[in-house]
JSON list of C-alpha atoms in Angstrom, two decimals:
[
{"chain": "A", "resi": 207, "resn": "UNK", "atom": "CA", "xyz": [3.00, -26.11, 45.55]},
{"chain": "A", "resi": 208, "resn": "UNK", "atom": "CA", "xyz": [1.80, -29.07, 44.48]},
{"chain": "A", "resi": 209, "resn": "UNK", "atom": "CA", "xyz": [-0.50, -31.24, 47.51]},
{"chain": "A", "resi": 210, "resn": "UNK", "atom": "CA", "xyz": [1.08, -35.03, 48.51]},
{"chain": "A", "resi": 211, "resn": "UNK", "atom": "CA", "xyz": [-1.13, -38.14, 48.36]},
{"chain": "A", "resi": 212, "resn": "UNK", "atom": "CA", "xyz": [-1.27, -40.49, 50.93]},
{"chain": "A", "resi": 213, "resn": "UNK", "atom": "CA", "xyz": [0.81, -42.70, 49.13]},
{"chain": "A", "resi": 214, "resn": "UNK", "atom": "CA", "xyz": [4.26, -39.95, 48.67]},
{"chain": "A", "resi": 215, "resn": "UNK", "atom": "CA", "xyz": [4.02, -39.16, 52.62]},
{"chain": "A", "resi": 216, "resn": "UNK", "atom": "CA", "xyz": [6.95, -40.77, 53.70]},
{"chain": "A", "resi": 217, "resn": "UNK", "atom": "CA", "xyz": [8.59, -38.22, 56.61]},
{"chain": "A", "resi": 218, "resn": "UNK", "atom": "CA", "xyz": [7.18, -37.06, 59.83]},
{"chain": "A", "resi": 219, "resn": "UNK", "atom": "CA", "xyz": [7.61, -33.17, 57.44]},
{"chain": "A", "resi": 220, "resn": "UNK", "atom": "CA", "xyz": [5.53, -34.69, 55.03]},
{"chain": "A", "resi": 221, "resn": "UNK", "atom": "CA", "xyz": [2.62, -35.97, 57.05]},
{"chain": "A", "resi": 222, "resn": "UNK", "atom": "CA", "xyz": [2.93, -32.65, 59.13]},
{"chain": "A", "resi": 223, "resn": "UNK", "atom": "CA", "xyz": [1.96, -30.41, 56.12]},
{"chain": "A", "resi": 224, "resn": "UNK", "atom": "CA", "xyz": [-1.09, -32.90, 54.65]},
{"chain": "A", "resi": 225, "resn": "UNK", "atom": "CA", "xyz": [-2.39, -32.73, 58.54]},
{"chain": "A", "resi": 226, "resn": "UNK", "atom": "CA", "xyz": [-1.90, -29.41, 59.27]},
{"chain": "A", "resi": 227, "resn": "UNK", "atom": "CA", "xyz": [-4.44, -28.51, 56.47]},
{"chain": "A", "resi": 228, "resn": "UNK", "atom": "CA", "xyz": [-7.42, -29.85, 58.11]},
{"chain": "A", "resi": 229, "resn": "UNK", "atom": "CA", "xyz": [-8.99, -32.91, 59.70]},
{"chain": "A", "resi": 230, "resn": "UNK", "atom": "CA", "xyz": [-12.04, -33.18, 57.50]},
{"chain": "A", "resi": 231, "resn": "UNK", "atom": "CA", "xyz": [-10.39, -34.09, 54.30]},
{"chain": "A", "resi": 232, "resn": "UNK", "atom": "CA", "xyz": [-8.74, -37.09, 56.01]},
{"chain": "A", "resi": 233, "resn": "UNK", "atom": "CA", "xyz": [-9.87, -40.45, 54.03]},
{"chain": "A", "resi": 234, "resn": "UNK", "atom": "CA", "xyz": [-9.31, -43.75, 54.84]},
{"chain": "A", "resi": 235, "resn": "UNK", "atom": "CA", "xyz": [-5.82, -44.05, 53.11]},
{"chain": "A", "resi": 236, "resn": "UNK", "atom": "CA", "xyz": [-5.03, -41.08, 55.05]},
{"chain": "A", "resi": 237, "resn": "UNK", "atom": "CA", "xyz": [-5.80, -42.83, 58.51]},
{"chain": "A", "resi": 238, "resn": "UNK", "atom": "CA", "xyz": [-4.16, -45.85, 57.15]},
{"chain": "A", "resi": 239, "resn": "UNK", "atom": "CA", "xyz": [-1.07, -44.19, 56.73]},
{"chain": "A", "resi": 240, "resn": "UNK", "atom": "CA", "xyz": [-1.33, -42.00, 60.18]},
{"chain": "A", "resi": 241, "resn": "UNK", "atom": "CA", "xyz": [-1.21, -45.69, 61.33]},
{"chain": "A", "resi": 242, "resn": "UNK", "atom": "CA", "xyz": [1.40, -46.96, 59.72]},
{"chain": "A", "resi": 243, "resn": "UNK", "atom": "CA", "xyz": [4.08, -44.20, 60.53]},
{"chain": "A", "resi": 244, "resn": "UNK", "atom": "CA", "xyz": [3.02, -43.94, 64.23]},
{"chain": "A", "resi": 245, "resn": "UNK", "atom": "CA", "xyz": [2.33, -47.32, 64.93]},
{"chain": "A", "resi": 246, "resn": "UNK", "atom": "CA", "xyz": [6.47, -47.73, 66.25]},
{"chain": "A", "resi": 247, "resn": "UNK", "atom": "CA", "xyz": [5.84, -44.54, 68.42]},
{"chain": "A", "resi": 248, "resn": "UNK", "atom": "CA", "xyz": [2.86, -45.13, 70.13]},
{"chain": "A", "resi": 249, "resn": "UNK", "atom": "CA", "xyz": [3.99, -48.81, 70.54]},
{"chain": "A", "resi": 250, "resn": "UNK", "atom": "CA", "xyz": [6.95, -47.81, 72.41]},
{"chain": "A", "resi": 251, "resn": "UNK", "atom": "CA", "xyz": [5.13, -45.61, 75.08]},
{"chain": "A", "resi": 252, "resn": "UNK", "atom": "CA", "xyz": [2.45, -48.37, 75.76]},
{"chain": "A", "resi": 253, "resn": "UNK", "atom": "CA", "xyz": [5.67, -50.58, 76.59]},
{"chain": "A", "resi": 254, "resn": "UNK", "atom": "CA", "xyz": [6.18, -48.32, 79.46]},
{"chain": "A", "resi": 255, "resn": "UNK", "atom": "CA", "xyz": [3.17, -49.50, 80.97]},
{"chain": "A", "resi": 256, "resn": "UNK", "atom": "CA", "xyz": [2.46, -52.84, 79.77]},
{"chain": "A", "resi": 257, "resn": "UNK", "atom": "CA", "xyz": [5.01, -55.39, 79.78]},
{"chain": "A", "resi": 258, "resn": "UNK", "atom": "CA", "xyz": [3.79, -57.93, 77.16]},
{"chain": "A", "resi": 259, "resn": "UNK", "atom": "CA", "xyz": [3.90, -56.96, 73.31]},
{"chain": "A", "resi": 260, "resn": "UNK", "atom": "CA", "xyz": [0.45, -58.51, 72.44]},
{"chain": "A", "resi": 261, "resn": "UNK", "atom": "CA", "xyz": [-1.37, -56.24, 75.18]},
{"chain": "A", "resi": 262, "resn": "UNK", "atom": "CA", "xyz": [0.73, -53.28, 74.01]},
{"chain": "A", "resi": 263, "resn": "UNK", "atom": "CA", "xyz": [-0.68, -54.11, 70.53]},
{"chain": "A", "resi": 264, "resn": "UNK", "atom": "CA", "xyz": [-3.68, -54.05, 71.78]},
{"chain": "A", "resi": 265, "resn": "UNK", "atom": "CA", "xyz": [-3.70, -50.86, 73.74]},
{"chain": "A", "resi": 266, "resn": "UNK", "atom": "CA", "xyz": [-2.09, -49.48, 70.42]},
{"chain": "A", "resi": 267, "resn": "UNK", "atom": "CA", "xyz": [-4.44, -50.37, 68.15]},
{"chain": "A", "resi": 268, "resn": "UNK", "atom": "CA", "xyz": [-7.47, -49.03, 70.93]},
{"chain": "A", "resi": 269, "resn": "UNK", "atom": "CA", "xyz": [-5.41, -45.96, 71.22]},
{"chain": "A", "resi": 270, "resn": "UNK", "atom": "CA", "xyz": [-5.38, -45.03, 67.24]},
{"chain": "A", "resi": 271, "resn": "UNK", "atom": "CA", "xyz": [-9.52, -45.36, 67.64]},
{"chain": "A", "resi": 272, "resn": "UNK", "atom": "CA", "xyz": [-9.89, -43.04, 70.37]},
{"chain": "A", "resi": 273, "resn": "UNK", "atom": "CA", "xyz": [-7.17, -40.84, 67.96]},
{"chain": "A", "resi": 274, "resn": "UNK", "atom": "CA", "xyz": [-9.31, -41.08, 65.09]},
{"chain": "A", "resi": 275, "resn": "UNK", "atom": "CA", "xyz": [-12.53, -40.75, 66.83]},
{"chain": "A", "resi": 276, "resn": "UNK", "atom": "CA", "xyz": [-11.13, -37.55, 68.56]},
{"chain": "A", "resi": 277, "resn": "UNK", "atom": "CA", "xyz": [-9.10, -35.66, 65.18]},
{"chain": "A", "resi": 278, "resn": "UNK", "atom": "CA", "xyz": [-11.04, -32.70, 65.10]},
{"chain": "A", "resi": 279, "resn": "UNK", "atom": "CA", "xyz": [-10.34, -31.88, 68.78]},
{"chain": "A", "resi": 280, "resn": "UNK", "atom": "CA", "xyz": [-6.61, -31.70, 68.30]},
{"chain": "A", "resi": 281, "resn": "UNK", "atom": "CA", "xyz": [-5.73, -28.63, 68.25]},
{"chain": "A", "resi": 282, "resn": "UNK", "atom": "CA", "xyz": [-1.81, -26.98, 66.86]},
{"chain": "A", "resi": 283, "resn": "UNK", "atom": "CA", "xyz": [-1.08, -23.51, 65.84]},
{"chain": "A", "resi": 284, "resn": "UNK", "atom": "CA", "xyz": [2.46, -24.04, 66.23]},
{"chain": "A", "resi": 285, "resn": "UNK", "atom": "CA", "xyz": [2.72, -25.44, 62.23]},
{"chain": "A", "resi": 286, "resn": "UNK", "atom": "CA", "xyz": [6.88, -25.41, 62.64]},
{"chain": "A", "resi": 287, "resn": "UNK", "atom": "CA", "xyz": [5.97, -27.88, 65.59]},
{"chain": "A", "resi": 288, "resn": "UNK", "atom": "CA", "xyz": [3.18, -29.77, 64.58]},
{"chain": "A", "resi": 289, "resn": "UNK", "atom": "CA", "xyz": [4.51, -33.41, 64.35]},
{"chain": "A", "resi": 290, "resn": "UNK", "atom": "CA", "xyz": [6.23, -32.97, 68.08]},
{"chain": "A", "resi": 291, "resn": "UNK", "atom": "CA", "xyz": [2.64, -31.94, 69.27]},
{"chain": "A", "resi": 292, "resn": "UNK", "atom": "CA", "xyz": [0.73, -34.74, 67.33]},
{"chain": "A", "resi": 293, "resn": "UNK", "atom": "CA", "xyz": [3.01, -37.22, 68.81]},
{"chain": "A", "resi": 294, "resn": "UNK", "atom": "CA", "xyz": [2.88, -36.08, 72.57]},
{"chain": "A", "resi": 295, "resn": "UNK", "atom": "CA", "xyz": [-0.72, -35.49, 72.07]},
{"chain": "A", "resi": 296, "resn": "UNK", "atom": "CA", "xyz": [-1.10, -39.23, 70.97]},
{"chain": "A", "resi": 297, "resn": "UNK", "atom": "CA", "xyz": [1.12, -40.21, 73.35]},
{"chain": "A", "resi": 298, "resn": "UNK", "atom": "CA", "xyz": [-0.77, -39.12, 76.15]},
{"chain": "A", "resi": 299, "resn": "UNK", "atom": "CA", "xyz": [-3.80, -40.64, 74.77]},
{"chain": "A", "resi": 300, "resn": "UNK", "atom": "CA", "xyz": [-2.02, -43.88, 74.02]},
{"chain": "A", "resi": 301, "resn": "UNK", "atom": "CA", "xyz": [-0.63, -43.60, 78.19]},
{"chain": "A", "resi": 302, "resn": "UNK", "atom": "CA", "xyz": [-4.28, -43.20, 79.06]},
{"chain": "A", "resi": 303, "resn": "UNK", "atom": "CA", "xyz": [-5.49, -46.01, 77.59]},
{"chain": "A", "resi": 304, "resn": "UNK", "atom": "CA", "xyz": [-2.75, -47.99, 78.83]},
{"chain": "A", "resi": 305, "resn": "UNK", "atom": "CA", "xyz": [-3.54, -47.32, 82.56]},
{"chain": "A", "resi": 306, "resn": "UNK", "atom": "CA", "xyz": [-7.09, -48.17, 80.96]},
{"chain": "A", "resi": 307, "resn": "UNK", "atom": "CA", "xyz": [-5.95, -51.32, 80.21]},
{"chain": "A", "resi": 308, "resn": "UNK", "atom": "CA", "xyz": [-4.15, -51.81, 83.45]},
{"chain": "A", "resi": 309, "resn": "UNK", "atom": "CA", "xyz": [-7.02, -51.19, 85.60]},
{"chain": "A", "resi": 310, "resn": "UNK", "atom": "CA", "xyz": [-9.08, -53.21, 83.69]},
{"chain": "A", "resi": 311, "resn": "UNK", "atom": "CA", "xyz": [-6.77, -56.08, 84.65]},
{"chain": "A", "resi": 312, "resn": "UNK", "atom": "CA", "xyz": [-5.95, -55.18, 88.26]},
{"chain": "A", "resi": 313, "resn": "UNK", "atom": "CA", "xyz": [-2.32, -55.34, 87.44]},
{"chain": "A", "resi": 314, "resn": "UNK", "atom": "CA", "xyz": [-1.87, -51.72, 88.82]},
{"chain": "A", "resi": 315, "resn": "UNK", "atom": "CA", "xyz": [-1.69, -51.94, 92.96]},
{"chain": "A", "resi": 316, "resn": "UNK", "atom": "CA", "xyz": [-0.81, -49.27, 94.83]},
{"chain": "A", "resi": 317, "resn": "UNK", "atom": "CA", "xyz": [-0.24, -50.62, 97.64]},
{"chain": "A", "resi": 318, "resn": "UNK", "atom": "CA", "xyz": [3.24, -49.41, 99.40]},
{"chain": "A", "resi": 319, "resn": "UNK", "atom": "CA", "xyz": [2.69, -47.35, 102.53]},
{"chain": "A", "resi": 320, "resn": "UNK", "atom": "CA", "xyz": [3.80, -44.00, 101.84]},
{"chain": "A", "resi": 321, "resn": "UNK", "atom": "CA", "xyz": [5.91, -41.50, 105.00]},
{"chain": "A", "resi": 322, "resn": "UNK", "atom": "CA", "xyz": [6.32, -37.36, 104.85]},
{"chain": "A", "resi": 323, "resn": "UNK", "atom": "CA", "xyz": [9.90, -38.41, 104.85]},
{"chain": "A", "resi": 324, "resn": "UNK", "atom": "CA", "xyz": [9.70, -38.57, 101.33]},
{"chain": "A", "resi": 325, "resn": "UNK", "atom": "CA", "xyz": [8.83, -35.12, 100.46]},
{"chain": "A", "resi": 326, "resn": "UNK", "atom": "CA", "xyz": [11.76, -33.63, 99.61]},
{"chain": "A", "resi": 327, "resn": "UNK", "atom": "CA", "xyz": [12.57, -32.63, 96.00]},
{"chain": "A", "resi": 328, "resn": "UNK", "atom": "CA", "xyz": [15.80, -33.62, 94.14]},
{"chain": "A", "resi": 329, "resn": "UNK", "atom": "CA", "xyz": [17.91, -33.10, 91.08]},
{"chain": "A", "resi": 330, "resn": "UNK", "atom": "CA", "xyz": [17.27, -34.81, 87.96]},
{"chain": "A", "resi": 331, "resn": "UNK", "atom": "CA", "xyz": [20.64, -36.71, 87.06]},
{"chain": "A", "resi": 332, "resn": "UNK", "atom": "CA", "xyz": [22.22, -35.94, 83.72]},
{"chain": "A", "resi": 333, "resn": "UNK", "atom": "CA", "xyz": [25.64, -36.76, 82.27]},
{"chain": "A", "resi": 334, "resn": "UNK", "atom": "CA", "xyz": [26.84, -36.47, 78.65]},
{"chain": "A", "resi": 335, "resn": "UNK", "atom": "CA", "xyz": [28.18, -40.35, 78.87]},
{"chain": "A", "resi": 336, "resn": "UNK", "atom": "CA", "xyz": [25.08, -41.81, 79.76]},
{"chain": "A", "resi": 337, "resn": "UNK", "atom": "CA", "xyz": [23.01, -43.24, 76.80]},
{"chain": "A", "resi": 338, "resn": "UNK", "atom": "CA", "xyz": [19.69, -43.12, 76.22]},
{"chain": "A", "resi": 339, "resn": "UNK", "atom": "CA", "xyz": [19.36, -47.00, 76.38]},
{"chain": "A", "resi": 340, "resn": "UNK", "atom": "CA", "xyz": [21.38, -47.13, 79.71]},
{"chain": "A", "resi": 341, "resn": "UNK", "atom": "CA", "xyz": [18.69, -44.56, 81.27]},
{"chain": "A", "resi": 342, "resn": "UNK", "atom": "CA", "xyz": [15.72, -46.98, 80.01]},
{"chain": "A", "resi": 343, "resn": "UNK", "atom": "CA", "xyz": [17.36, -49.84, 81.56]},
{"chain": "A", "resi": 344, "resn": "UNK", "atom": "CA", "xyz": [17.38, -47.82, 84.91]},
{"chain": "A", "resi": 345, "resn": "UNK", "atom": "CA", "xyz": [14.16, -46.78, 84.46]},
{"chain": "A", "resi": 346, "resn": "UNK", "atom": "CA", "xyz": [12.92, -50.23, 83.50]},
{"chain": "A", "resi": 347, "resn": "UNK", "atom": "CA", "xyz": [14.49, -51.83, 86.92]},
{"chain": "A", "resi": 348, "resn": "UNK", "atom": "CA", "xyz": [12.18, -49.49, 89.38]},
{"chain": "A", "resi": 349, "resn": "UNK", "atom": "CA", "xyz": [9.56, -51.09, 90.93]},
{"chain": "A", "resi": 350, "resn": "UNK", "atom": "CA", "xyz": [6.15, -51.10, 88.47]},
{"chain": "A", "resi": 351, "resn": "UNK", "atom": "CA", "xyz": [4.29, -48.09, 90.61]},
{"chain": "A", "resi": 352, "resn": "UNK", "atom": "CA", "xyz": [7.44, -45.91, 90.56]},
{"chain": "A", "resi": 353, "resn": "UNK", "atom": "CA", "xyz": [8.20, -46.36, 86.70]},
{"chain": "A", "resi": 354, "resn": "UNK", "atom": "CA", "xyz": [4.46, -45.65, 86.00]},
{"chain": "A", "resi": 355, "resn": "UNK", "atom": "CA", "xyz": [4.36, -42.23, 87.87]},
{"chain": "A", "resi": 356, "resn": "UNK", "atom": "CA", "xyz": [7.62, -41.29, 86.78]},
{"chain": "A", "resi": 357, "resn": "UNK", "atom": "CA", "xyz": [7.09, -41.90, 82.99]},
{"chain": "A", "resi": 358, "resn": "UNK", "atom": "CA", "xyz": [3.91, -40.69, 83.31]},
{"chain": "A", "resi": 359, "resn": "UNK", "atom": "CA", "xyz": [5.23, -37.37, 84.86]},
{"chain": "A", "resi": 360, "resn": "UNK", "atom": "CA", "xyz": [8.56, -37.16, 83.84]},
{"chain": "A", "resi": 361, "resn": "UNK", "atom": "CA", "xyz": [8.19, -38.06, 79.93]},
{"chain": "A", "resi": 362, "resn": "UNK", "atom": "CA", "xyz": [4.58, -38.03, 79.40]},
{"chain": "A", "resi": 363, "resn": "UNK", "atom": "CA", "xyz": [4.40, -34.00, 81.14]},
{"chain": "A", "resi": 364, "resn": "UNK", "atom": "CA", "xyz": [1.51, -35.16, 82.43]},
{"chain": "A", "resi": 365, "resn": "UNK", "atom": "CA", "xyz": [0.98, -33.40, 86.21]},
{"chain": "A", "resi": 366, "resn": "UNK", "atom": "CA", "xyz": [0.58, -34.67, 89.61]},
{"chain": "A", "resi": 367, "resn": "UNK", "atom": "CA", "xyz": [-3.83, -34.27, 89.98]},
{"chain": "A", "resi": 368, "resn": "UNK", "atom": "CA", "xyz": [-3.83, -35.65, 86.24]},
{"chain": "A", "resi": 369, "resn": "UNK", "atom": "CA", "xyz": [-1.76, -38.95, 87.52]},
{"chain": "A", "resi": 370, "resn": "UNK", "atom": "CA", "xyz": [-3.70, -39.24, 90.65]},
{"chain": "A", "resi": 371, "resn": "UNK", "atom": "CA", "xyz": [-6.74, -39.51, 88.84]},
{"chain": "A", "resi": 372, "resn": "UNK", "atom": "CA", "xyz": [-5.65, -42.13, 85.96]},
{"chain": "A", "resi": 373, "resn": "UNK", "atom": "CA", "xyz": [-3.90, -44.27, 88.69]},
{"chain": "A", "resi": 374, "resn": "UNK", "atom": "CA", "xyz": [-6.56, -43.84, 91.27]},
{"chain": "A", "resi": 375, "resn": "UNK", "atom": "CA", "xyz": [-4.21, -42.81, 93.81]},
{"chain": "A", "resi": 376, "resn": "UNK", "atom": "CA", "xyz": [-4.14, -39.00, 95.82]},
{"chain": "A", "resi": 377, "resn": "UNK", "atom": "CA", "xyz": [-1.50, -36.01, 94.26]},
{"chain": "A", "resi": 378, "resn": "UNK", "atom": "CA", "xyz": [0.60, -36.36, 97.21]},
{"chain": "A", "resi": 379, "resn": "UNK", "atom": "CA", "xyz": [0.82, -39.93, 96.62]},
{"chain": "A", "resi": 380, "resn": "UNK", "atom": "CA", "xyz": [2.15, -39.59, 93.16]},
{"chain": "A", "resi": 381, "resn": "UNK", "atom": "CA", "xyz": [4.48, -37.01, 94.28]},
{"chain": "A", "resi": 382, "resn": "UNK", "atom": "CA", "xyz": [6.30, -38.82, 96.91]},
{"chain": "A", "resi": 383, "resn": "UNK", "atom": "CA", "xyz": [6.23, -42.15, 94.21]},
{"chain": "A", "resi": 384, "resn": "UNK", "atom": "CA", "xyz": [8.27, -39.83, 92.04]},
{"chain": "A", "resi": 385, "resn": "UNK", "atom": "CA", "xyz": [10.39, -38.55, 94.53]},
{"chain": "A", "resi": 386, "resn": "UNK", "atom": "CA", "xyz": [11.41, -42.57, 95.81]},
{"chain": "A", "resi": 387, "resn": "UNK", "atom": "CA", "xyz": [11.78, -42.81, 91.86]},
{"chain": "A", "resi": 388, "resn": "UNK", "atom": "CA", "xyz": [14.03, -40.27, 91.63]},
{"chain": "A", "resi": 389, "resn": "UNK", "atom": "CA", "xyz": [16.31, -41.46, 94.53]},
{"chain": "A", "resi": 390, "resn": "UNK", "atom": "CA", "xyz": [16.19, -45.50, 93.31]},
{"chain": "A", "resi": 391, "resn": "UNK", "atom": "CA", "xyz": [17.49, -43.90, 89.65]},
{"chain": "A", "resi": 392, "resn": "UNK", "atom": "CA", "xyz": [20.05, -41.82, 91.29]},
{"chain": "A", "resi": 393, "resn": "UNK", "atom": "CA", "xyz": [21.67, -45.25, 93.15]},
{"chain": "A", "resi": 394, "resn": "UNK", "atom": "CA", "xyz": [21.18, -47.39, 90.07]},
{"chain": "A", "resi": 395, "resn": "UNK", "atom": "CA", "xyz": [22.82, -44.49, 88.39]},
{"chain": "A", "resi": 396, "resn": "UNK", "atom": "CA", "xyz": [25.59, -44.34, 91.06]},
{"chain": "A", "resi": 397, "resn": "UNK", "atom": "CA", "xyz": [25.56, -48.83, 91.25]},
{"chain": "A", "resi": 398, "resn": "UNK", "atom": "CA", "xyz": [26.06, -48.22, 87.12]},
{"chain": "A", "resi": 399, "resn": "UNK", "atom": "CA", "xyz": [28.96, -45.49, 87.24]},
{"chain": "A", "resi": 400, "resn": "UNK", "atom": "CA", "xyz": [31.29, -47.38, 90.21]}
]
């Protein structure tokens, strides 16, 4: 089978089997490319941390150095899944470095007194009806610290000592945040369905 340039990669298939082959034969065009059909992705996950476009941008663009910087650690020898691991592994890079960014700013406060009350588990909602733009918009009206901890936990798989540490708050802390997430989704949710 014949190898694709840079320039006929035009599916997330396409880049999968040209990256799957090896890191070190990556050129420039090949890293220009990487960056063009990821750009979207990654641009969407640092919106869930970053409110304004231009600092997204930003954190996007400092995310894809850290990405290239860091290729040859990236690890997949799942080949039939490679592009879903690329993606979450840039994703999680791309979160990372928008907590970075955050912190940098001092736009991430903690600062809500937290009560054992709270440490109860429950049920993740799910209905057939319920469209994935509905469940951003309920996710997008929780409170900044809530959102953060659950997207971070929730969609980025990231775990409870890994948040504690990029937020600079304690495990417990970012459990019972996900917990009060949890129950101000399931009332939105309930507010949305009477």
């Amino acid at each position: 089978m014949k190898a694709k340039s840079s320039e006929q990669l035009s599916t997330d298939n396409d880049l999968a089997e040209v990256l799957s082959k090896g890191w070190q034969n990556i050129g420039e065009k090949m890293r220009e490319r990487i960056y063009k059909h990821y750009w979207g992705y990654l641009m969407g996950v640092a919106l869930r941390y970053v409110s304004d476009r231009e600092t997204a941008s930003m954190v996007v663009n400092d995310s894809f150095m850290k990405i290239f910087t860091n290729l040859n650690s990236f690890e997949c020898e799942d080949l039939q899944n490679f592009n879903k691991i690329f993606k979450g592994w840039m994703a999680k890079i791309t979160a990372r470095t928008a907590l970075n960014e955050l912190r940098k700013t001092k736009k991430l406060s903690l600062q809500e007194p937290l009560t054992e009350e709270h440490d109860g588990q429950f049920a993740v909602m799910s209905t057939d009806n319920l469209h994935i733009q509905n469940i951003w918009d309920l996710i997008n009206h929780l409170n900044p610290n809530y959102r953060r901890v659950f997207t971070l936990y929730e969609i980025e798989g990231f775990n409870h000592d890994e948040i504690a540490e990029m937020i600079g708050i304690s495990a417990s802390s970012s459990r019972v945040y996900l917990v009060r997430a949890k129950e101000k989704l399931k009332m939105l949710y309930q507010t949305l369905m009477v």
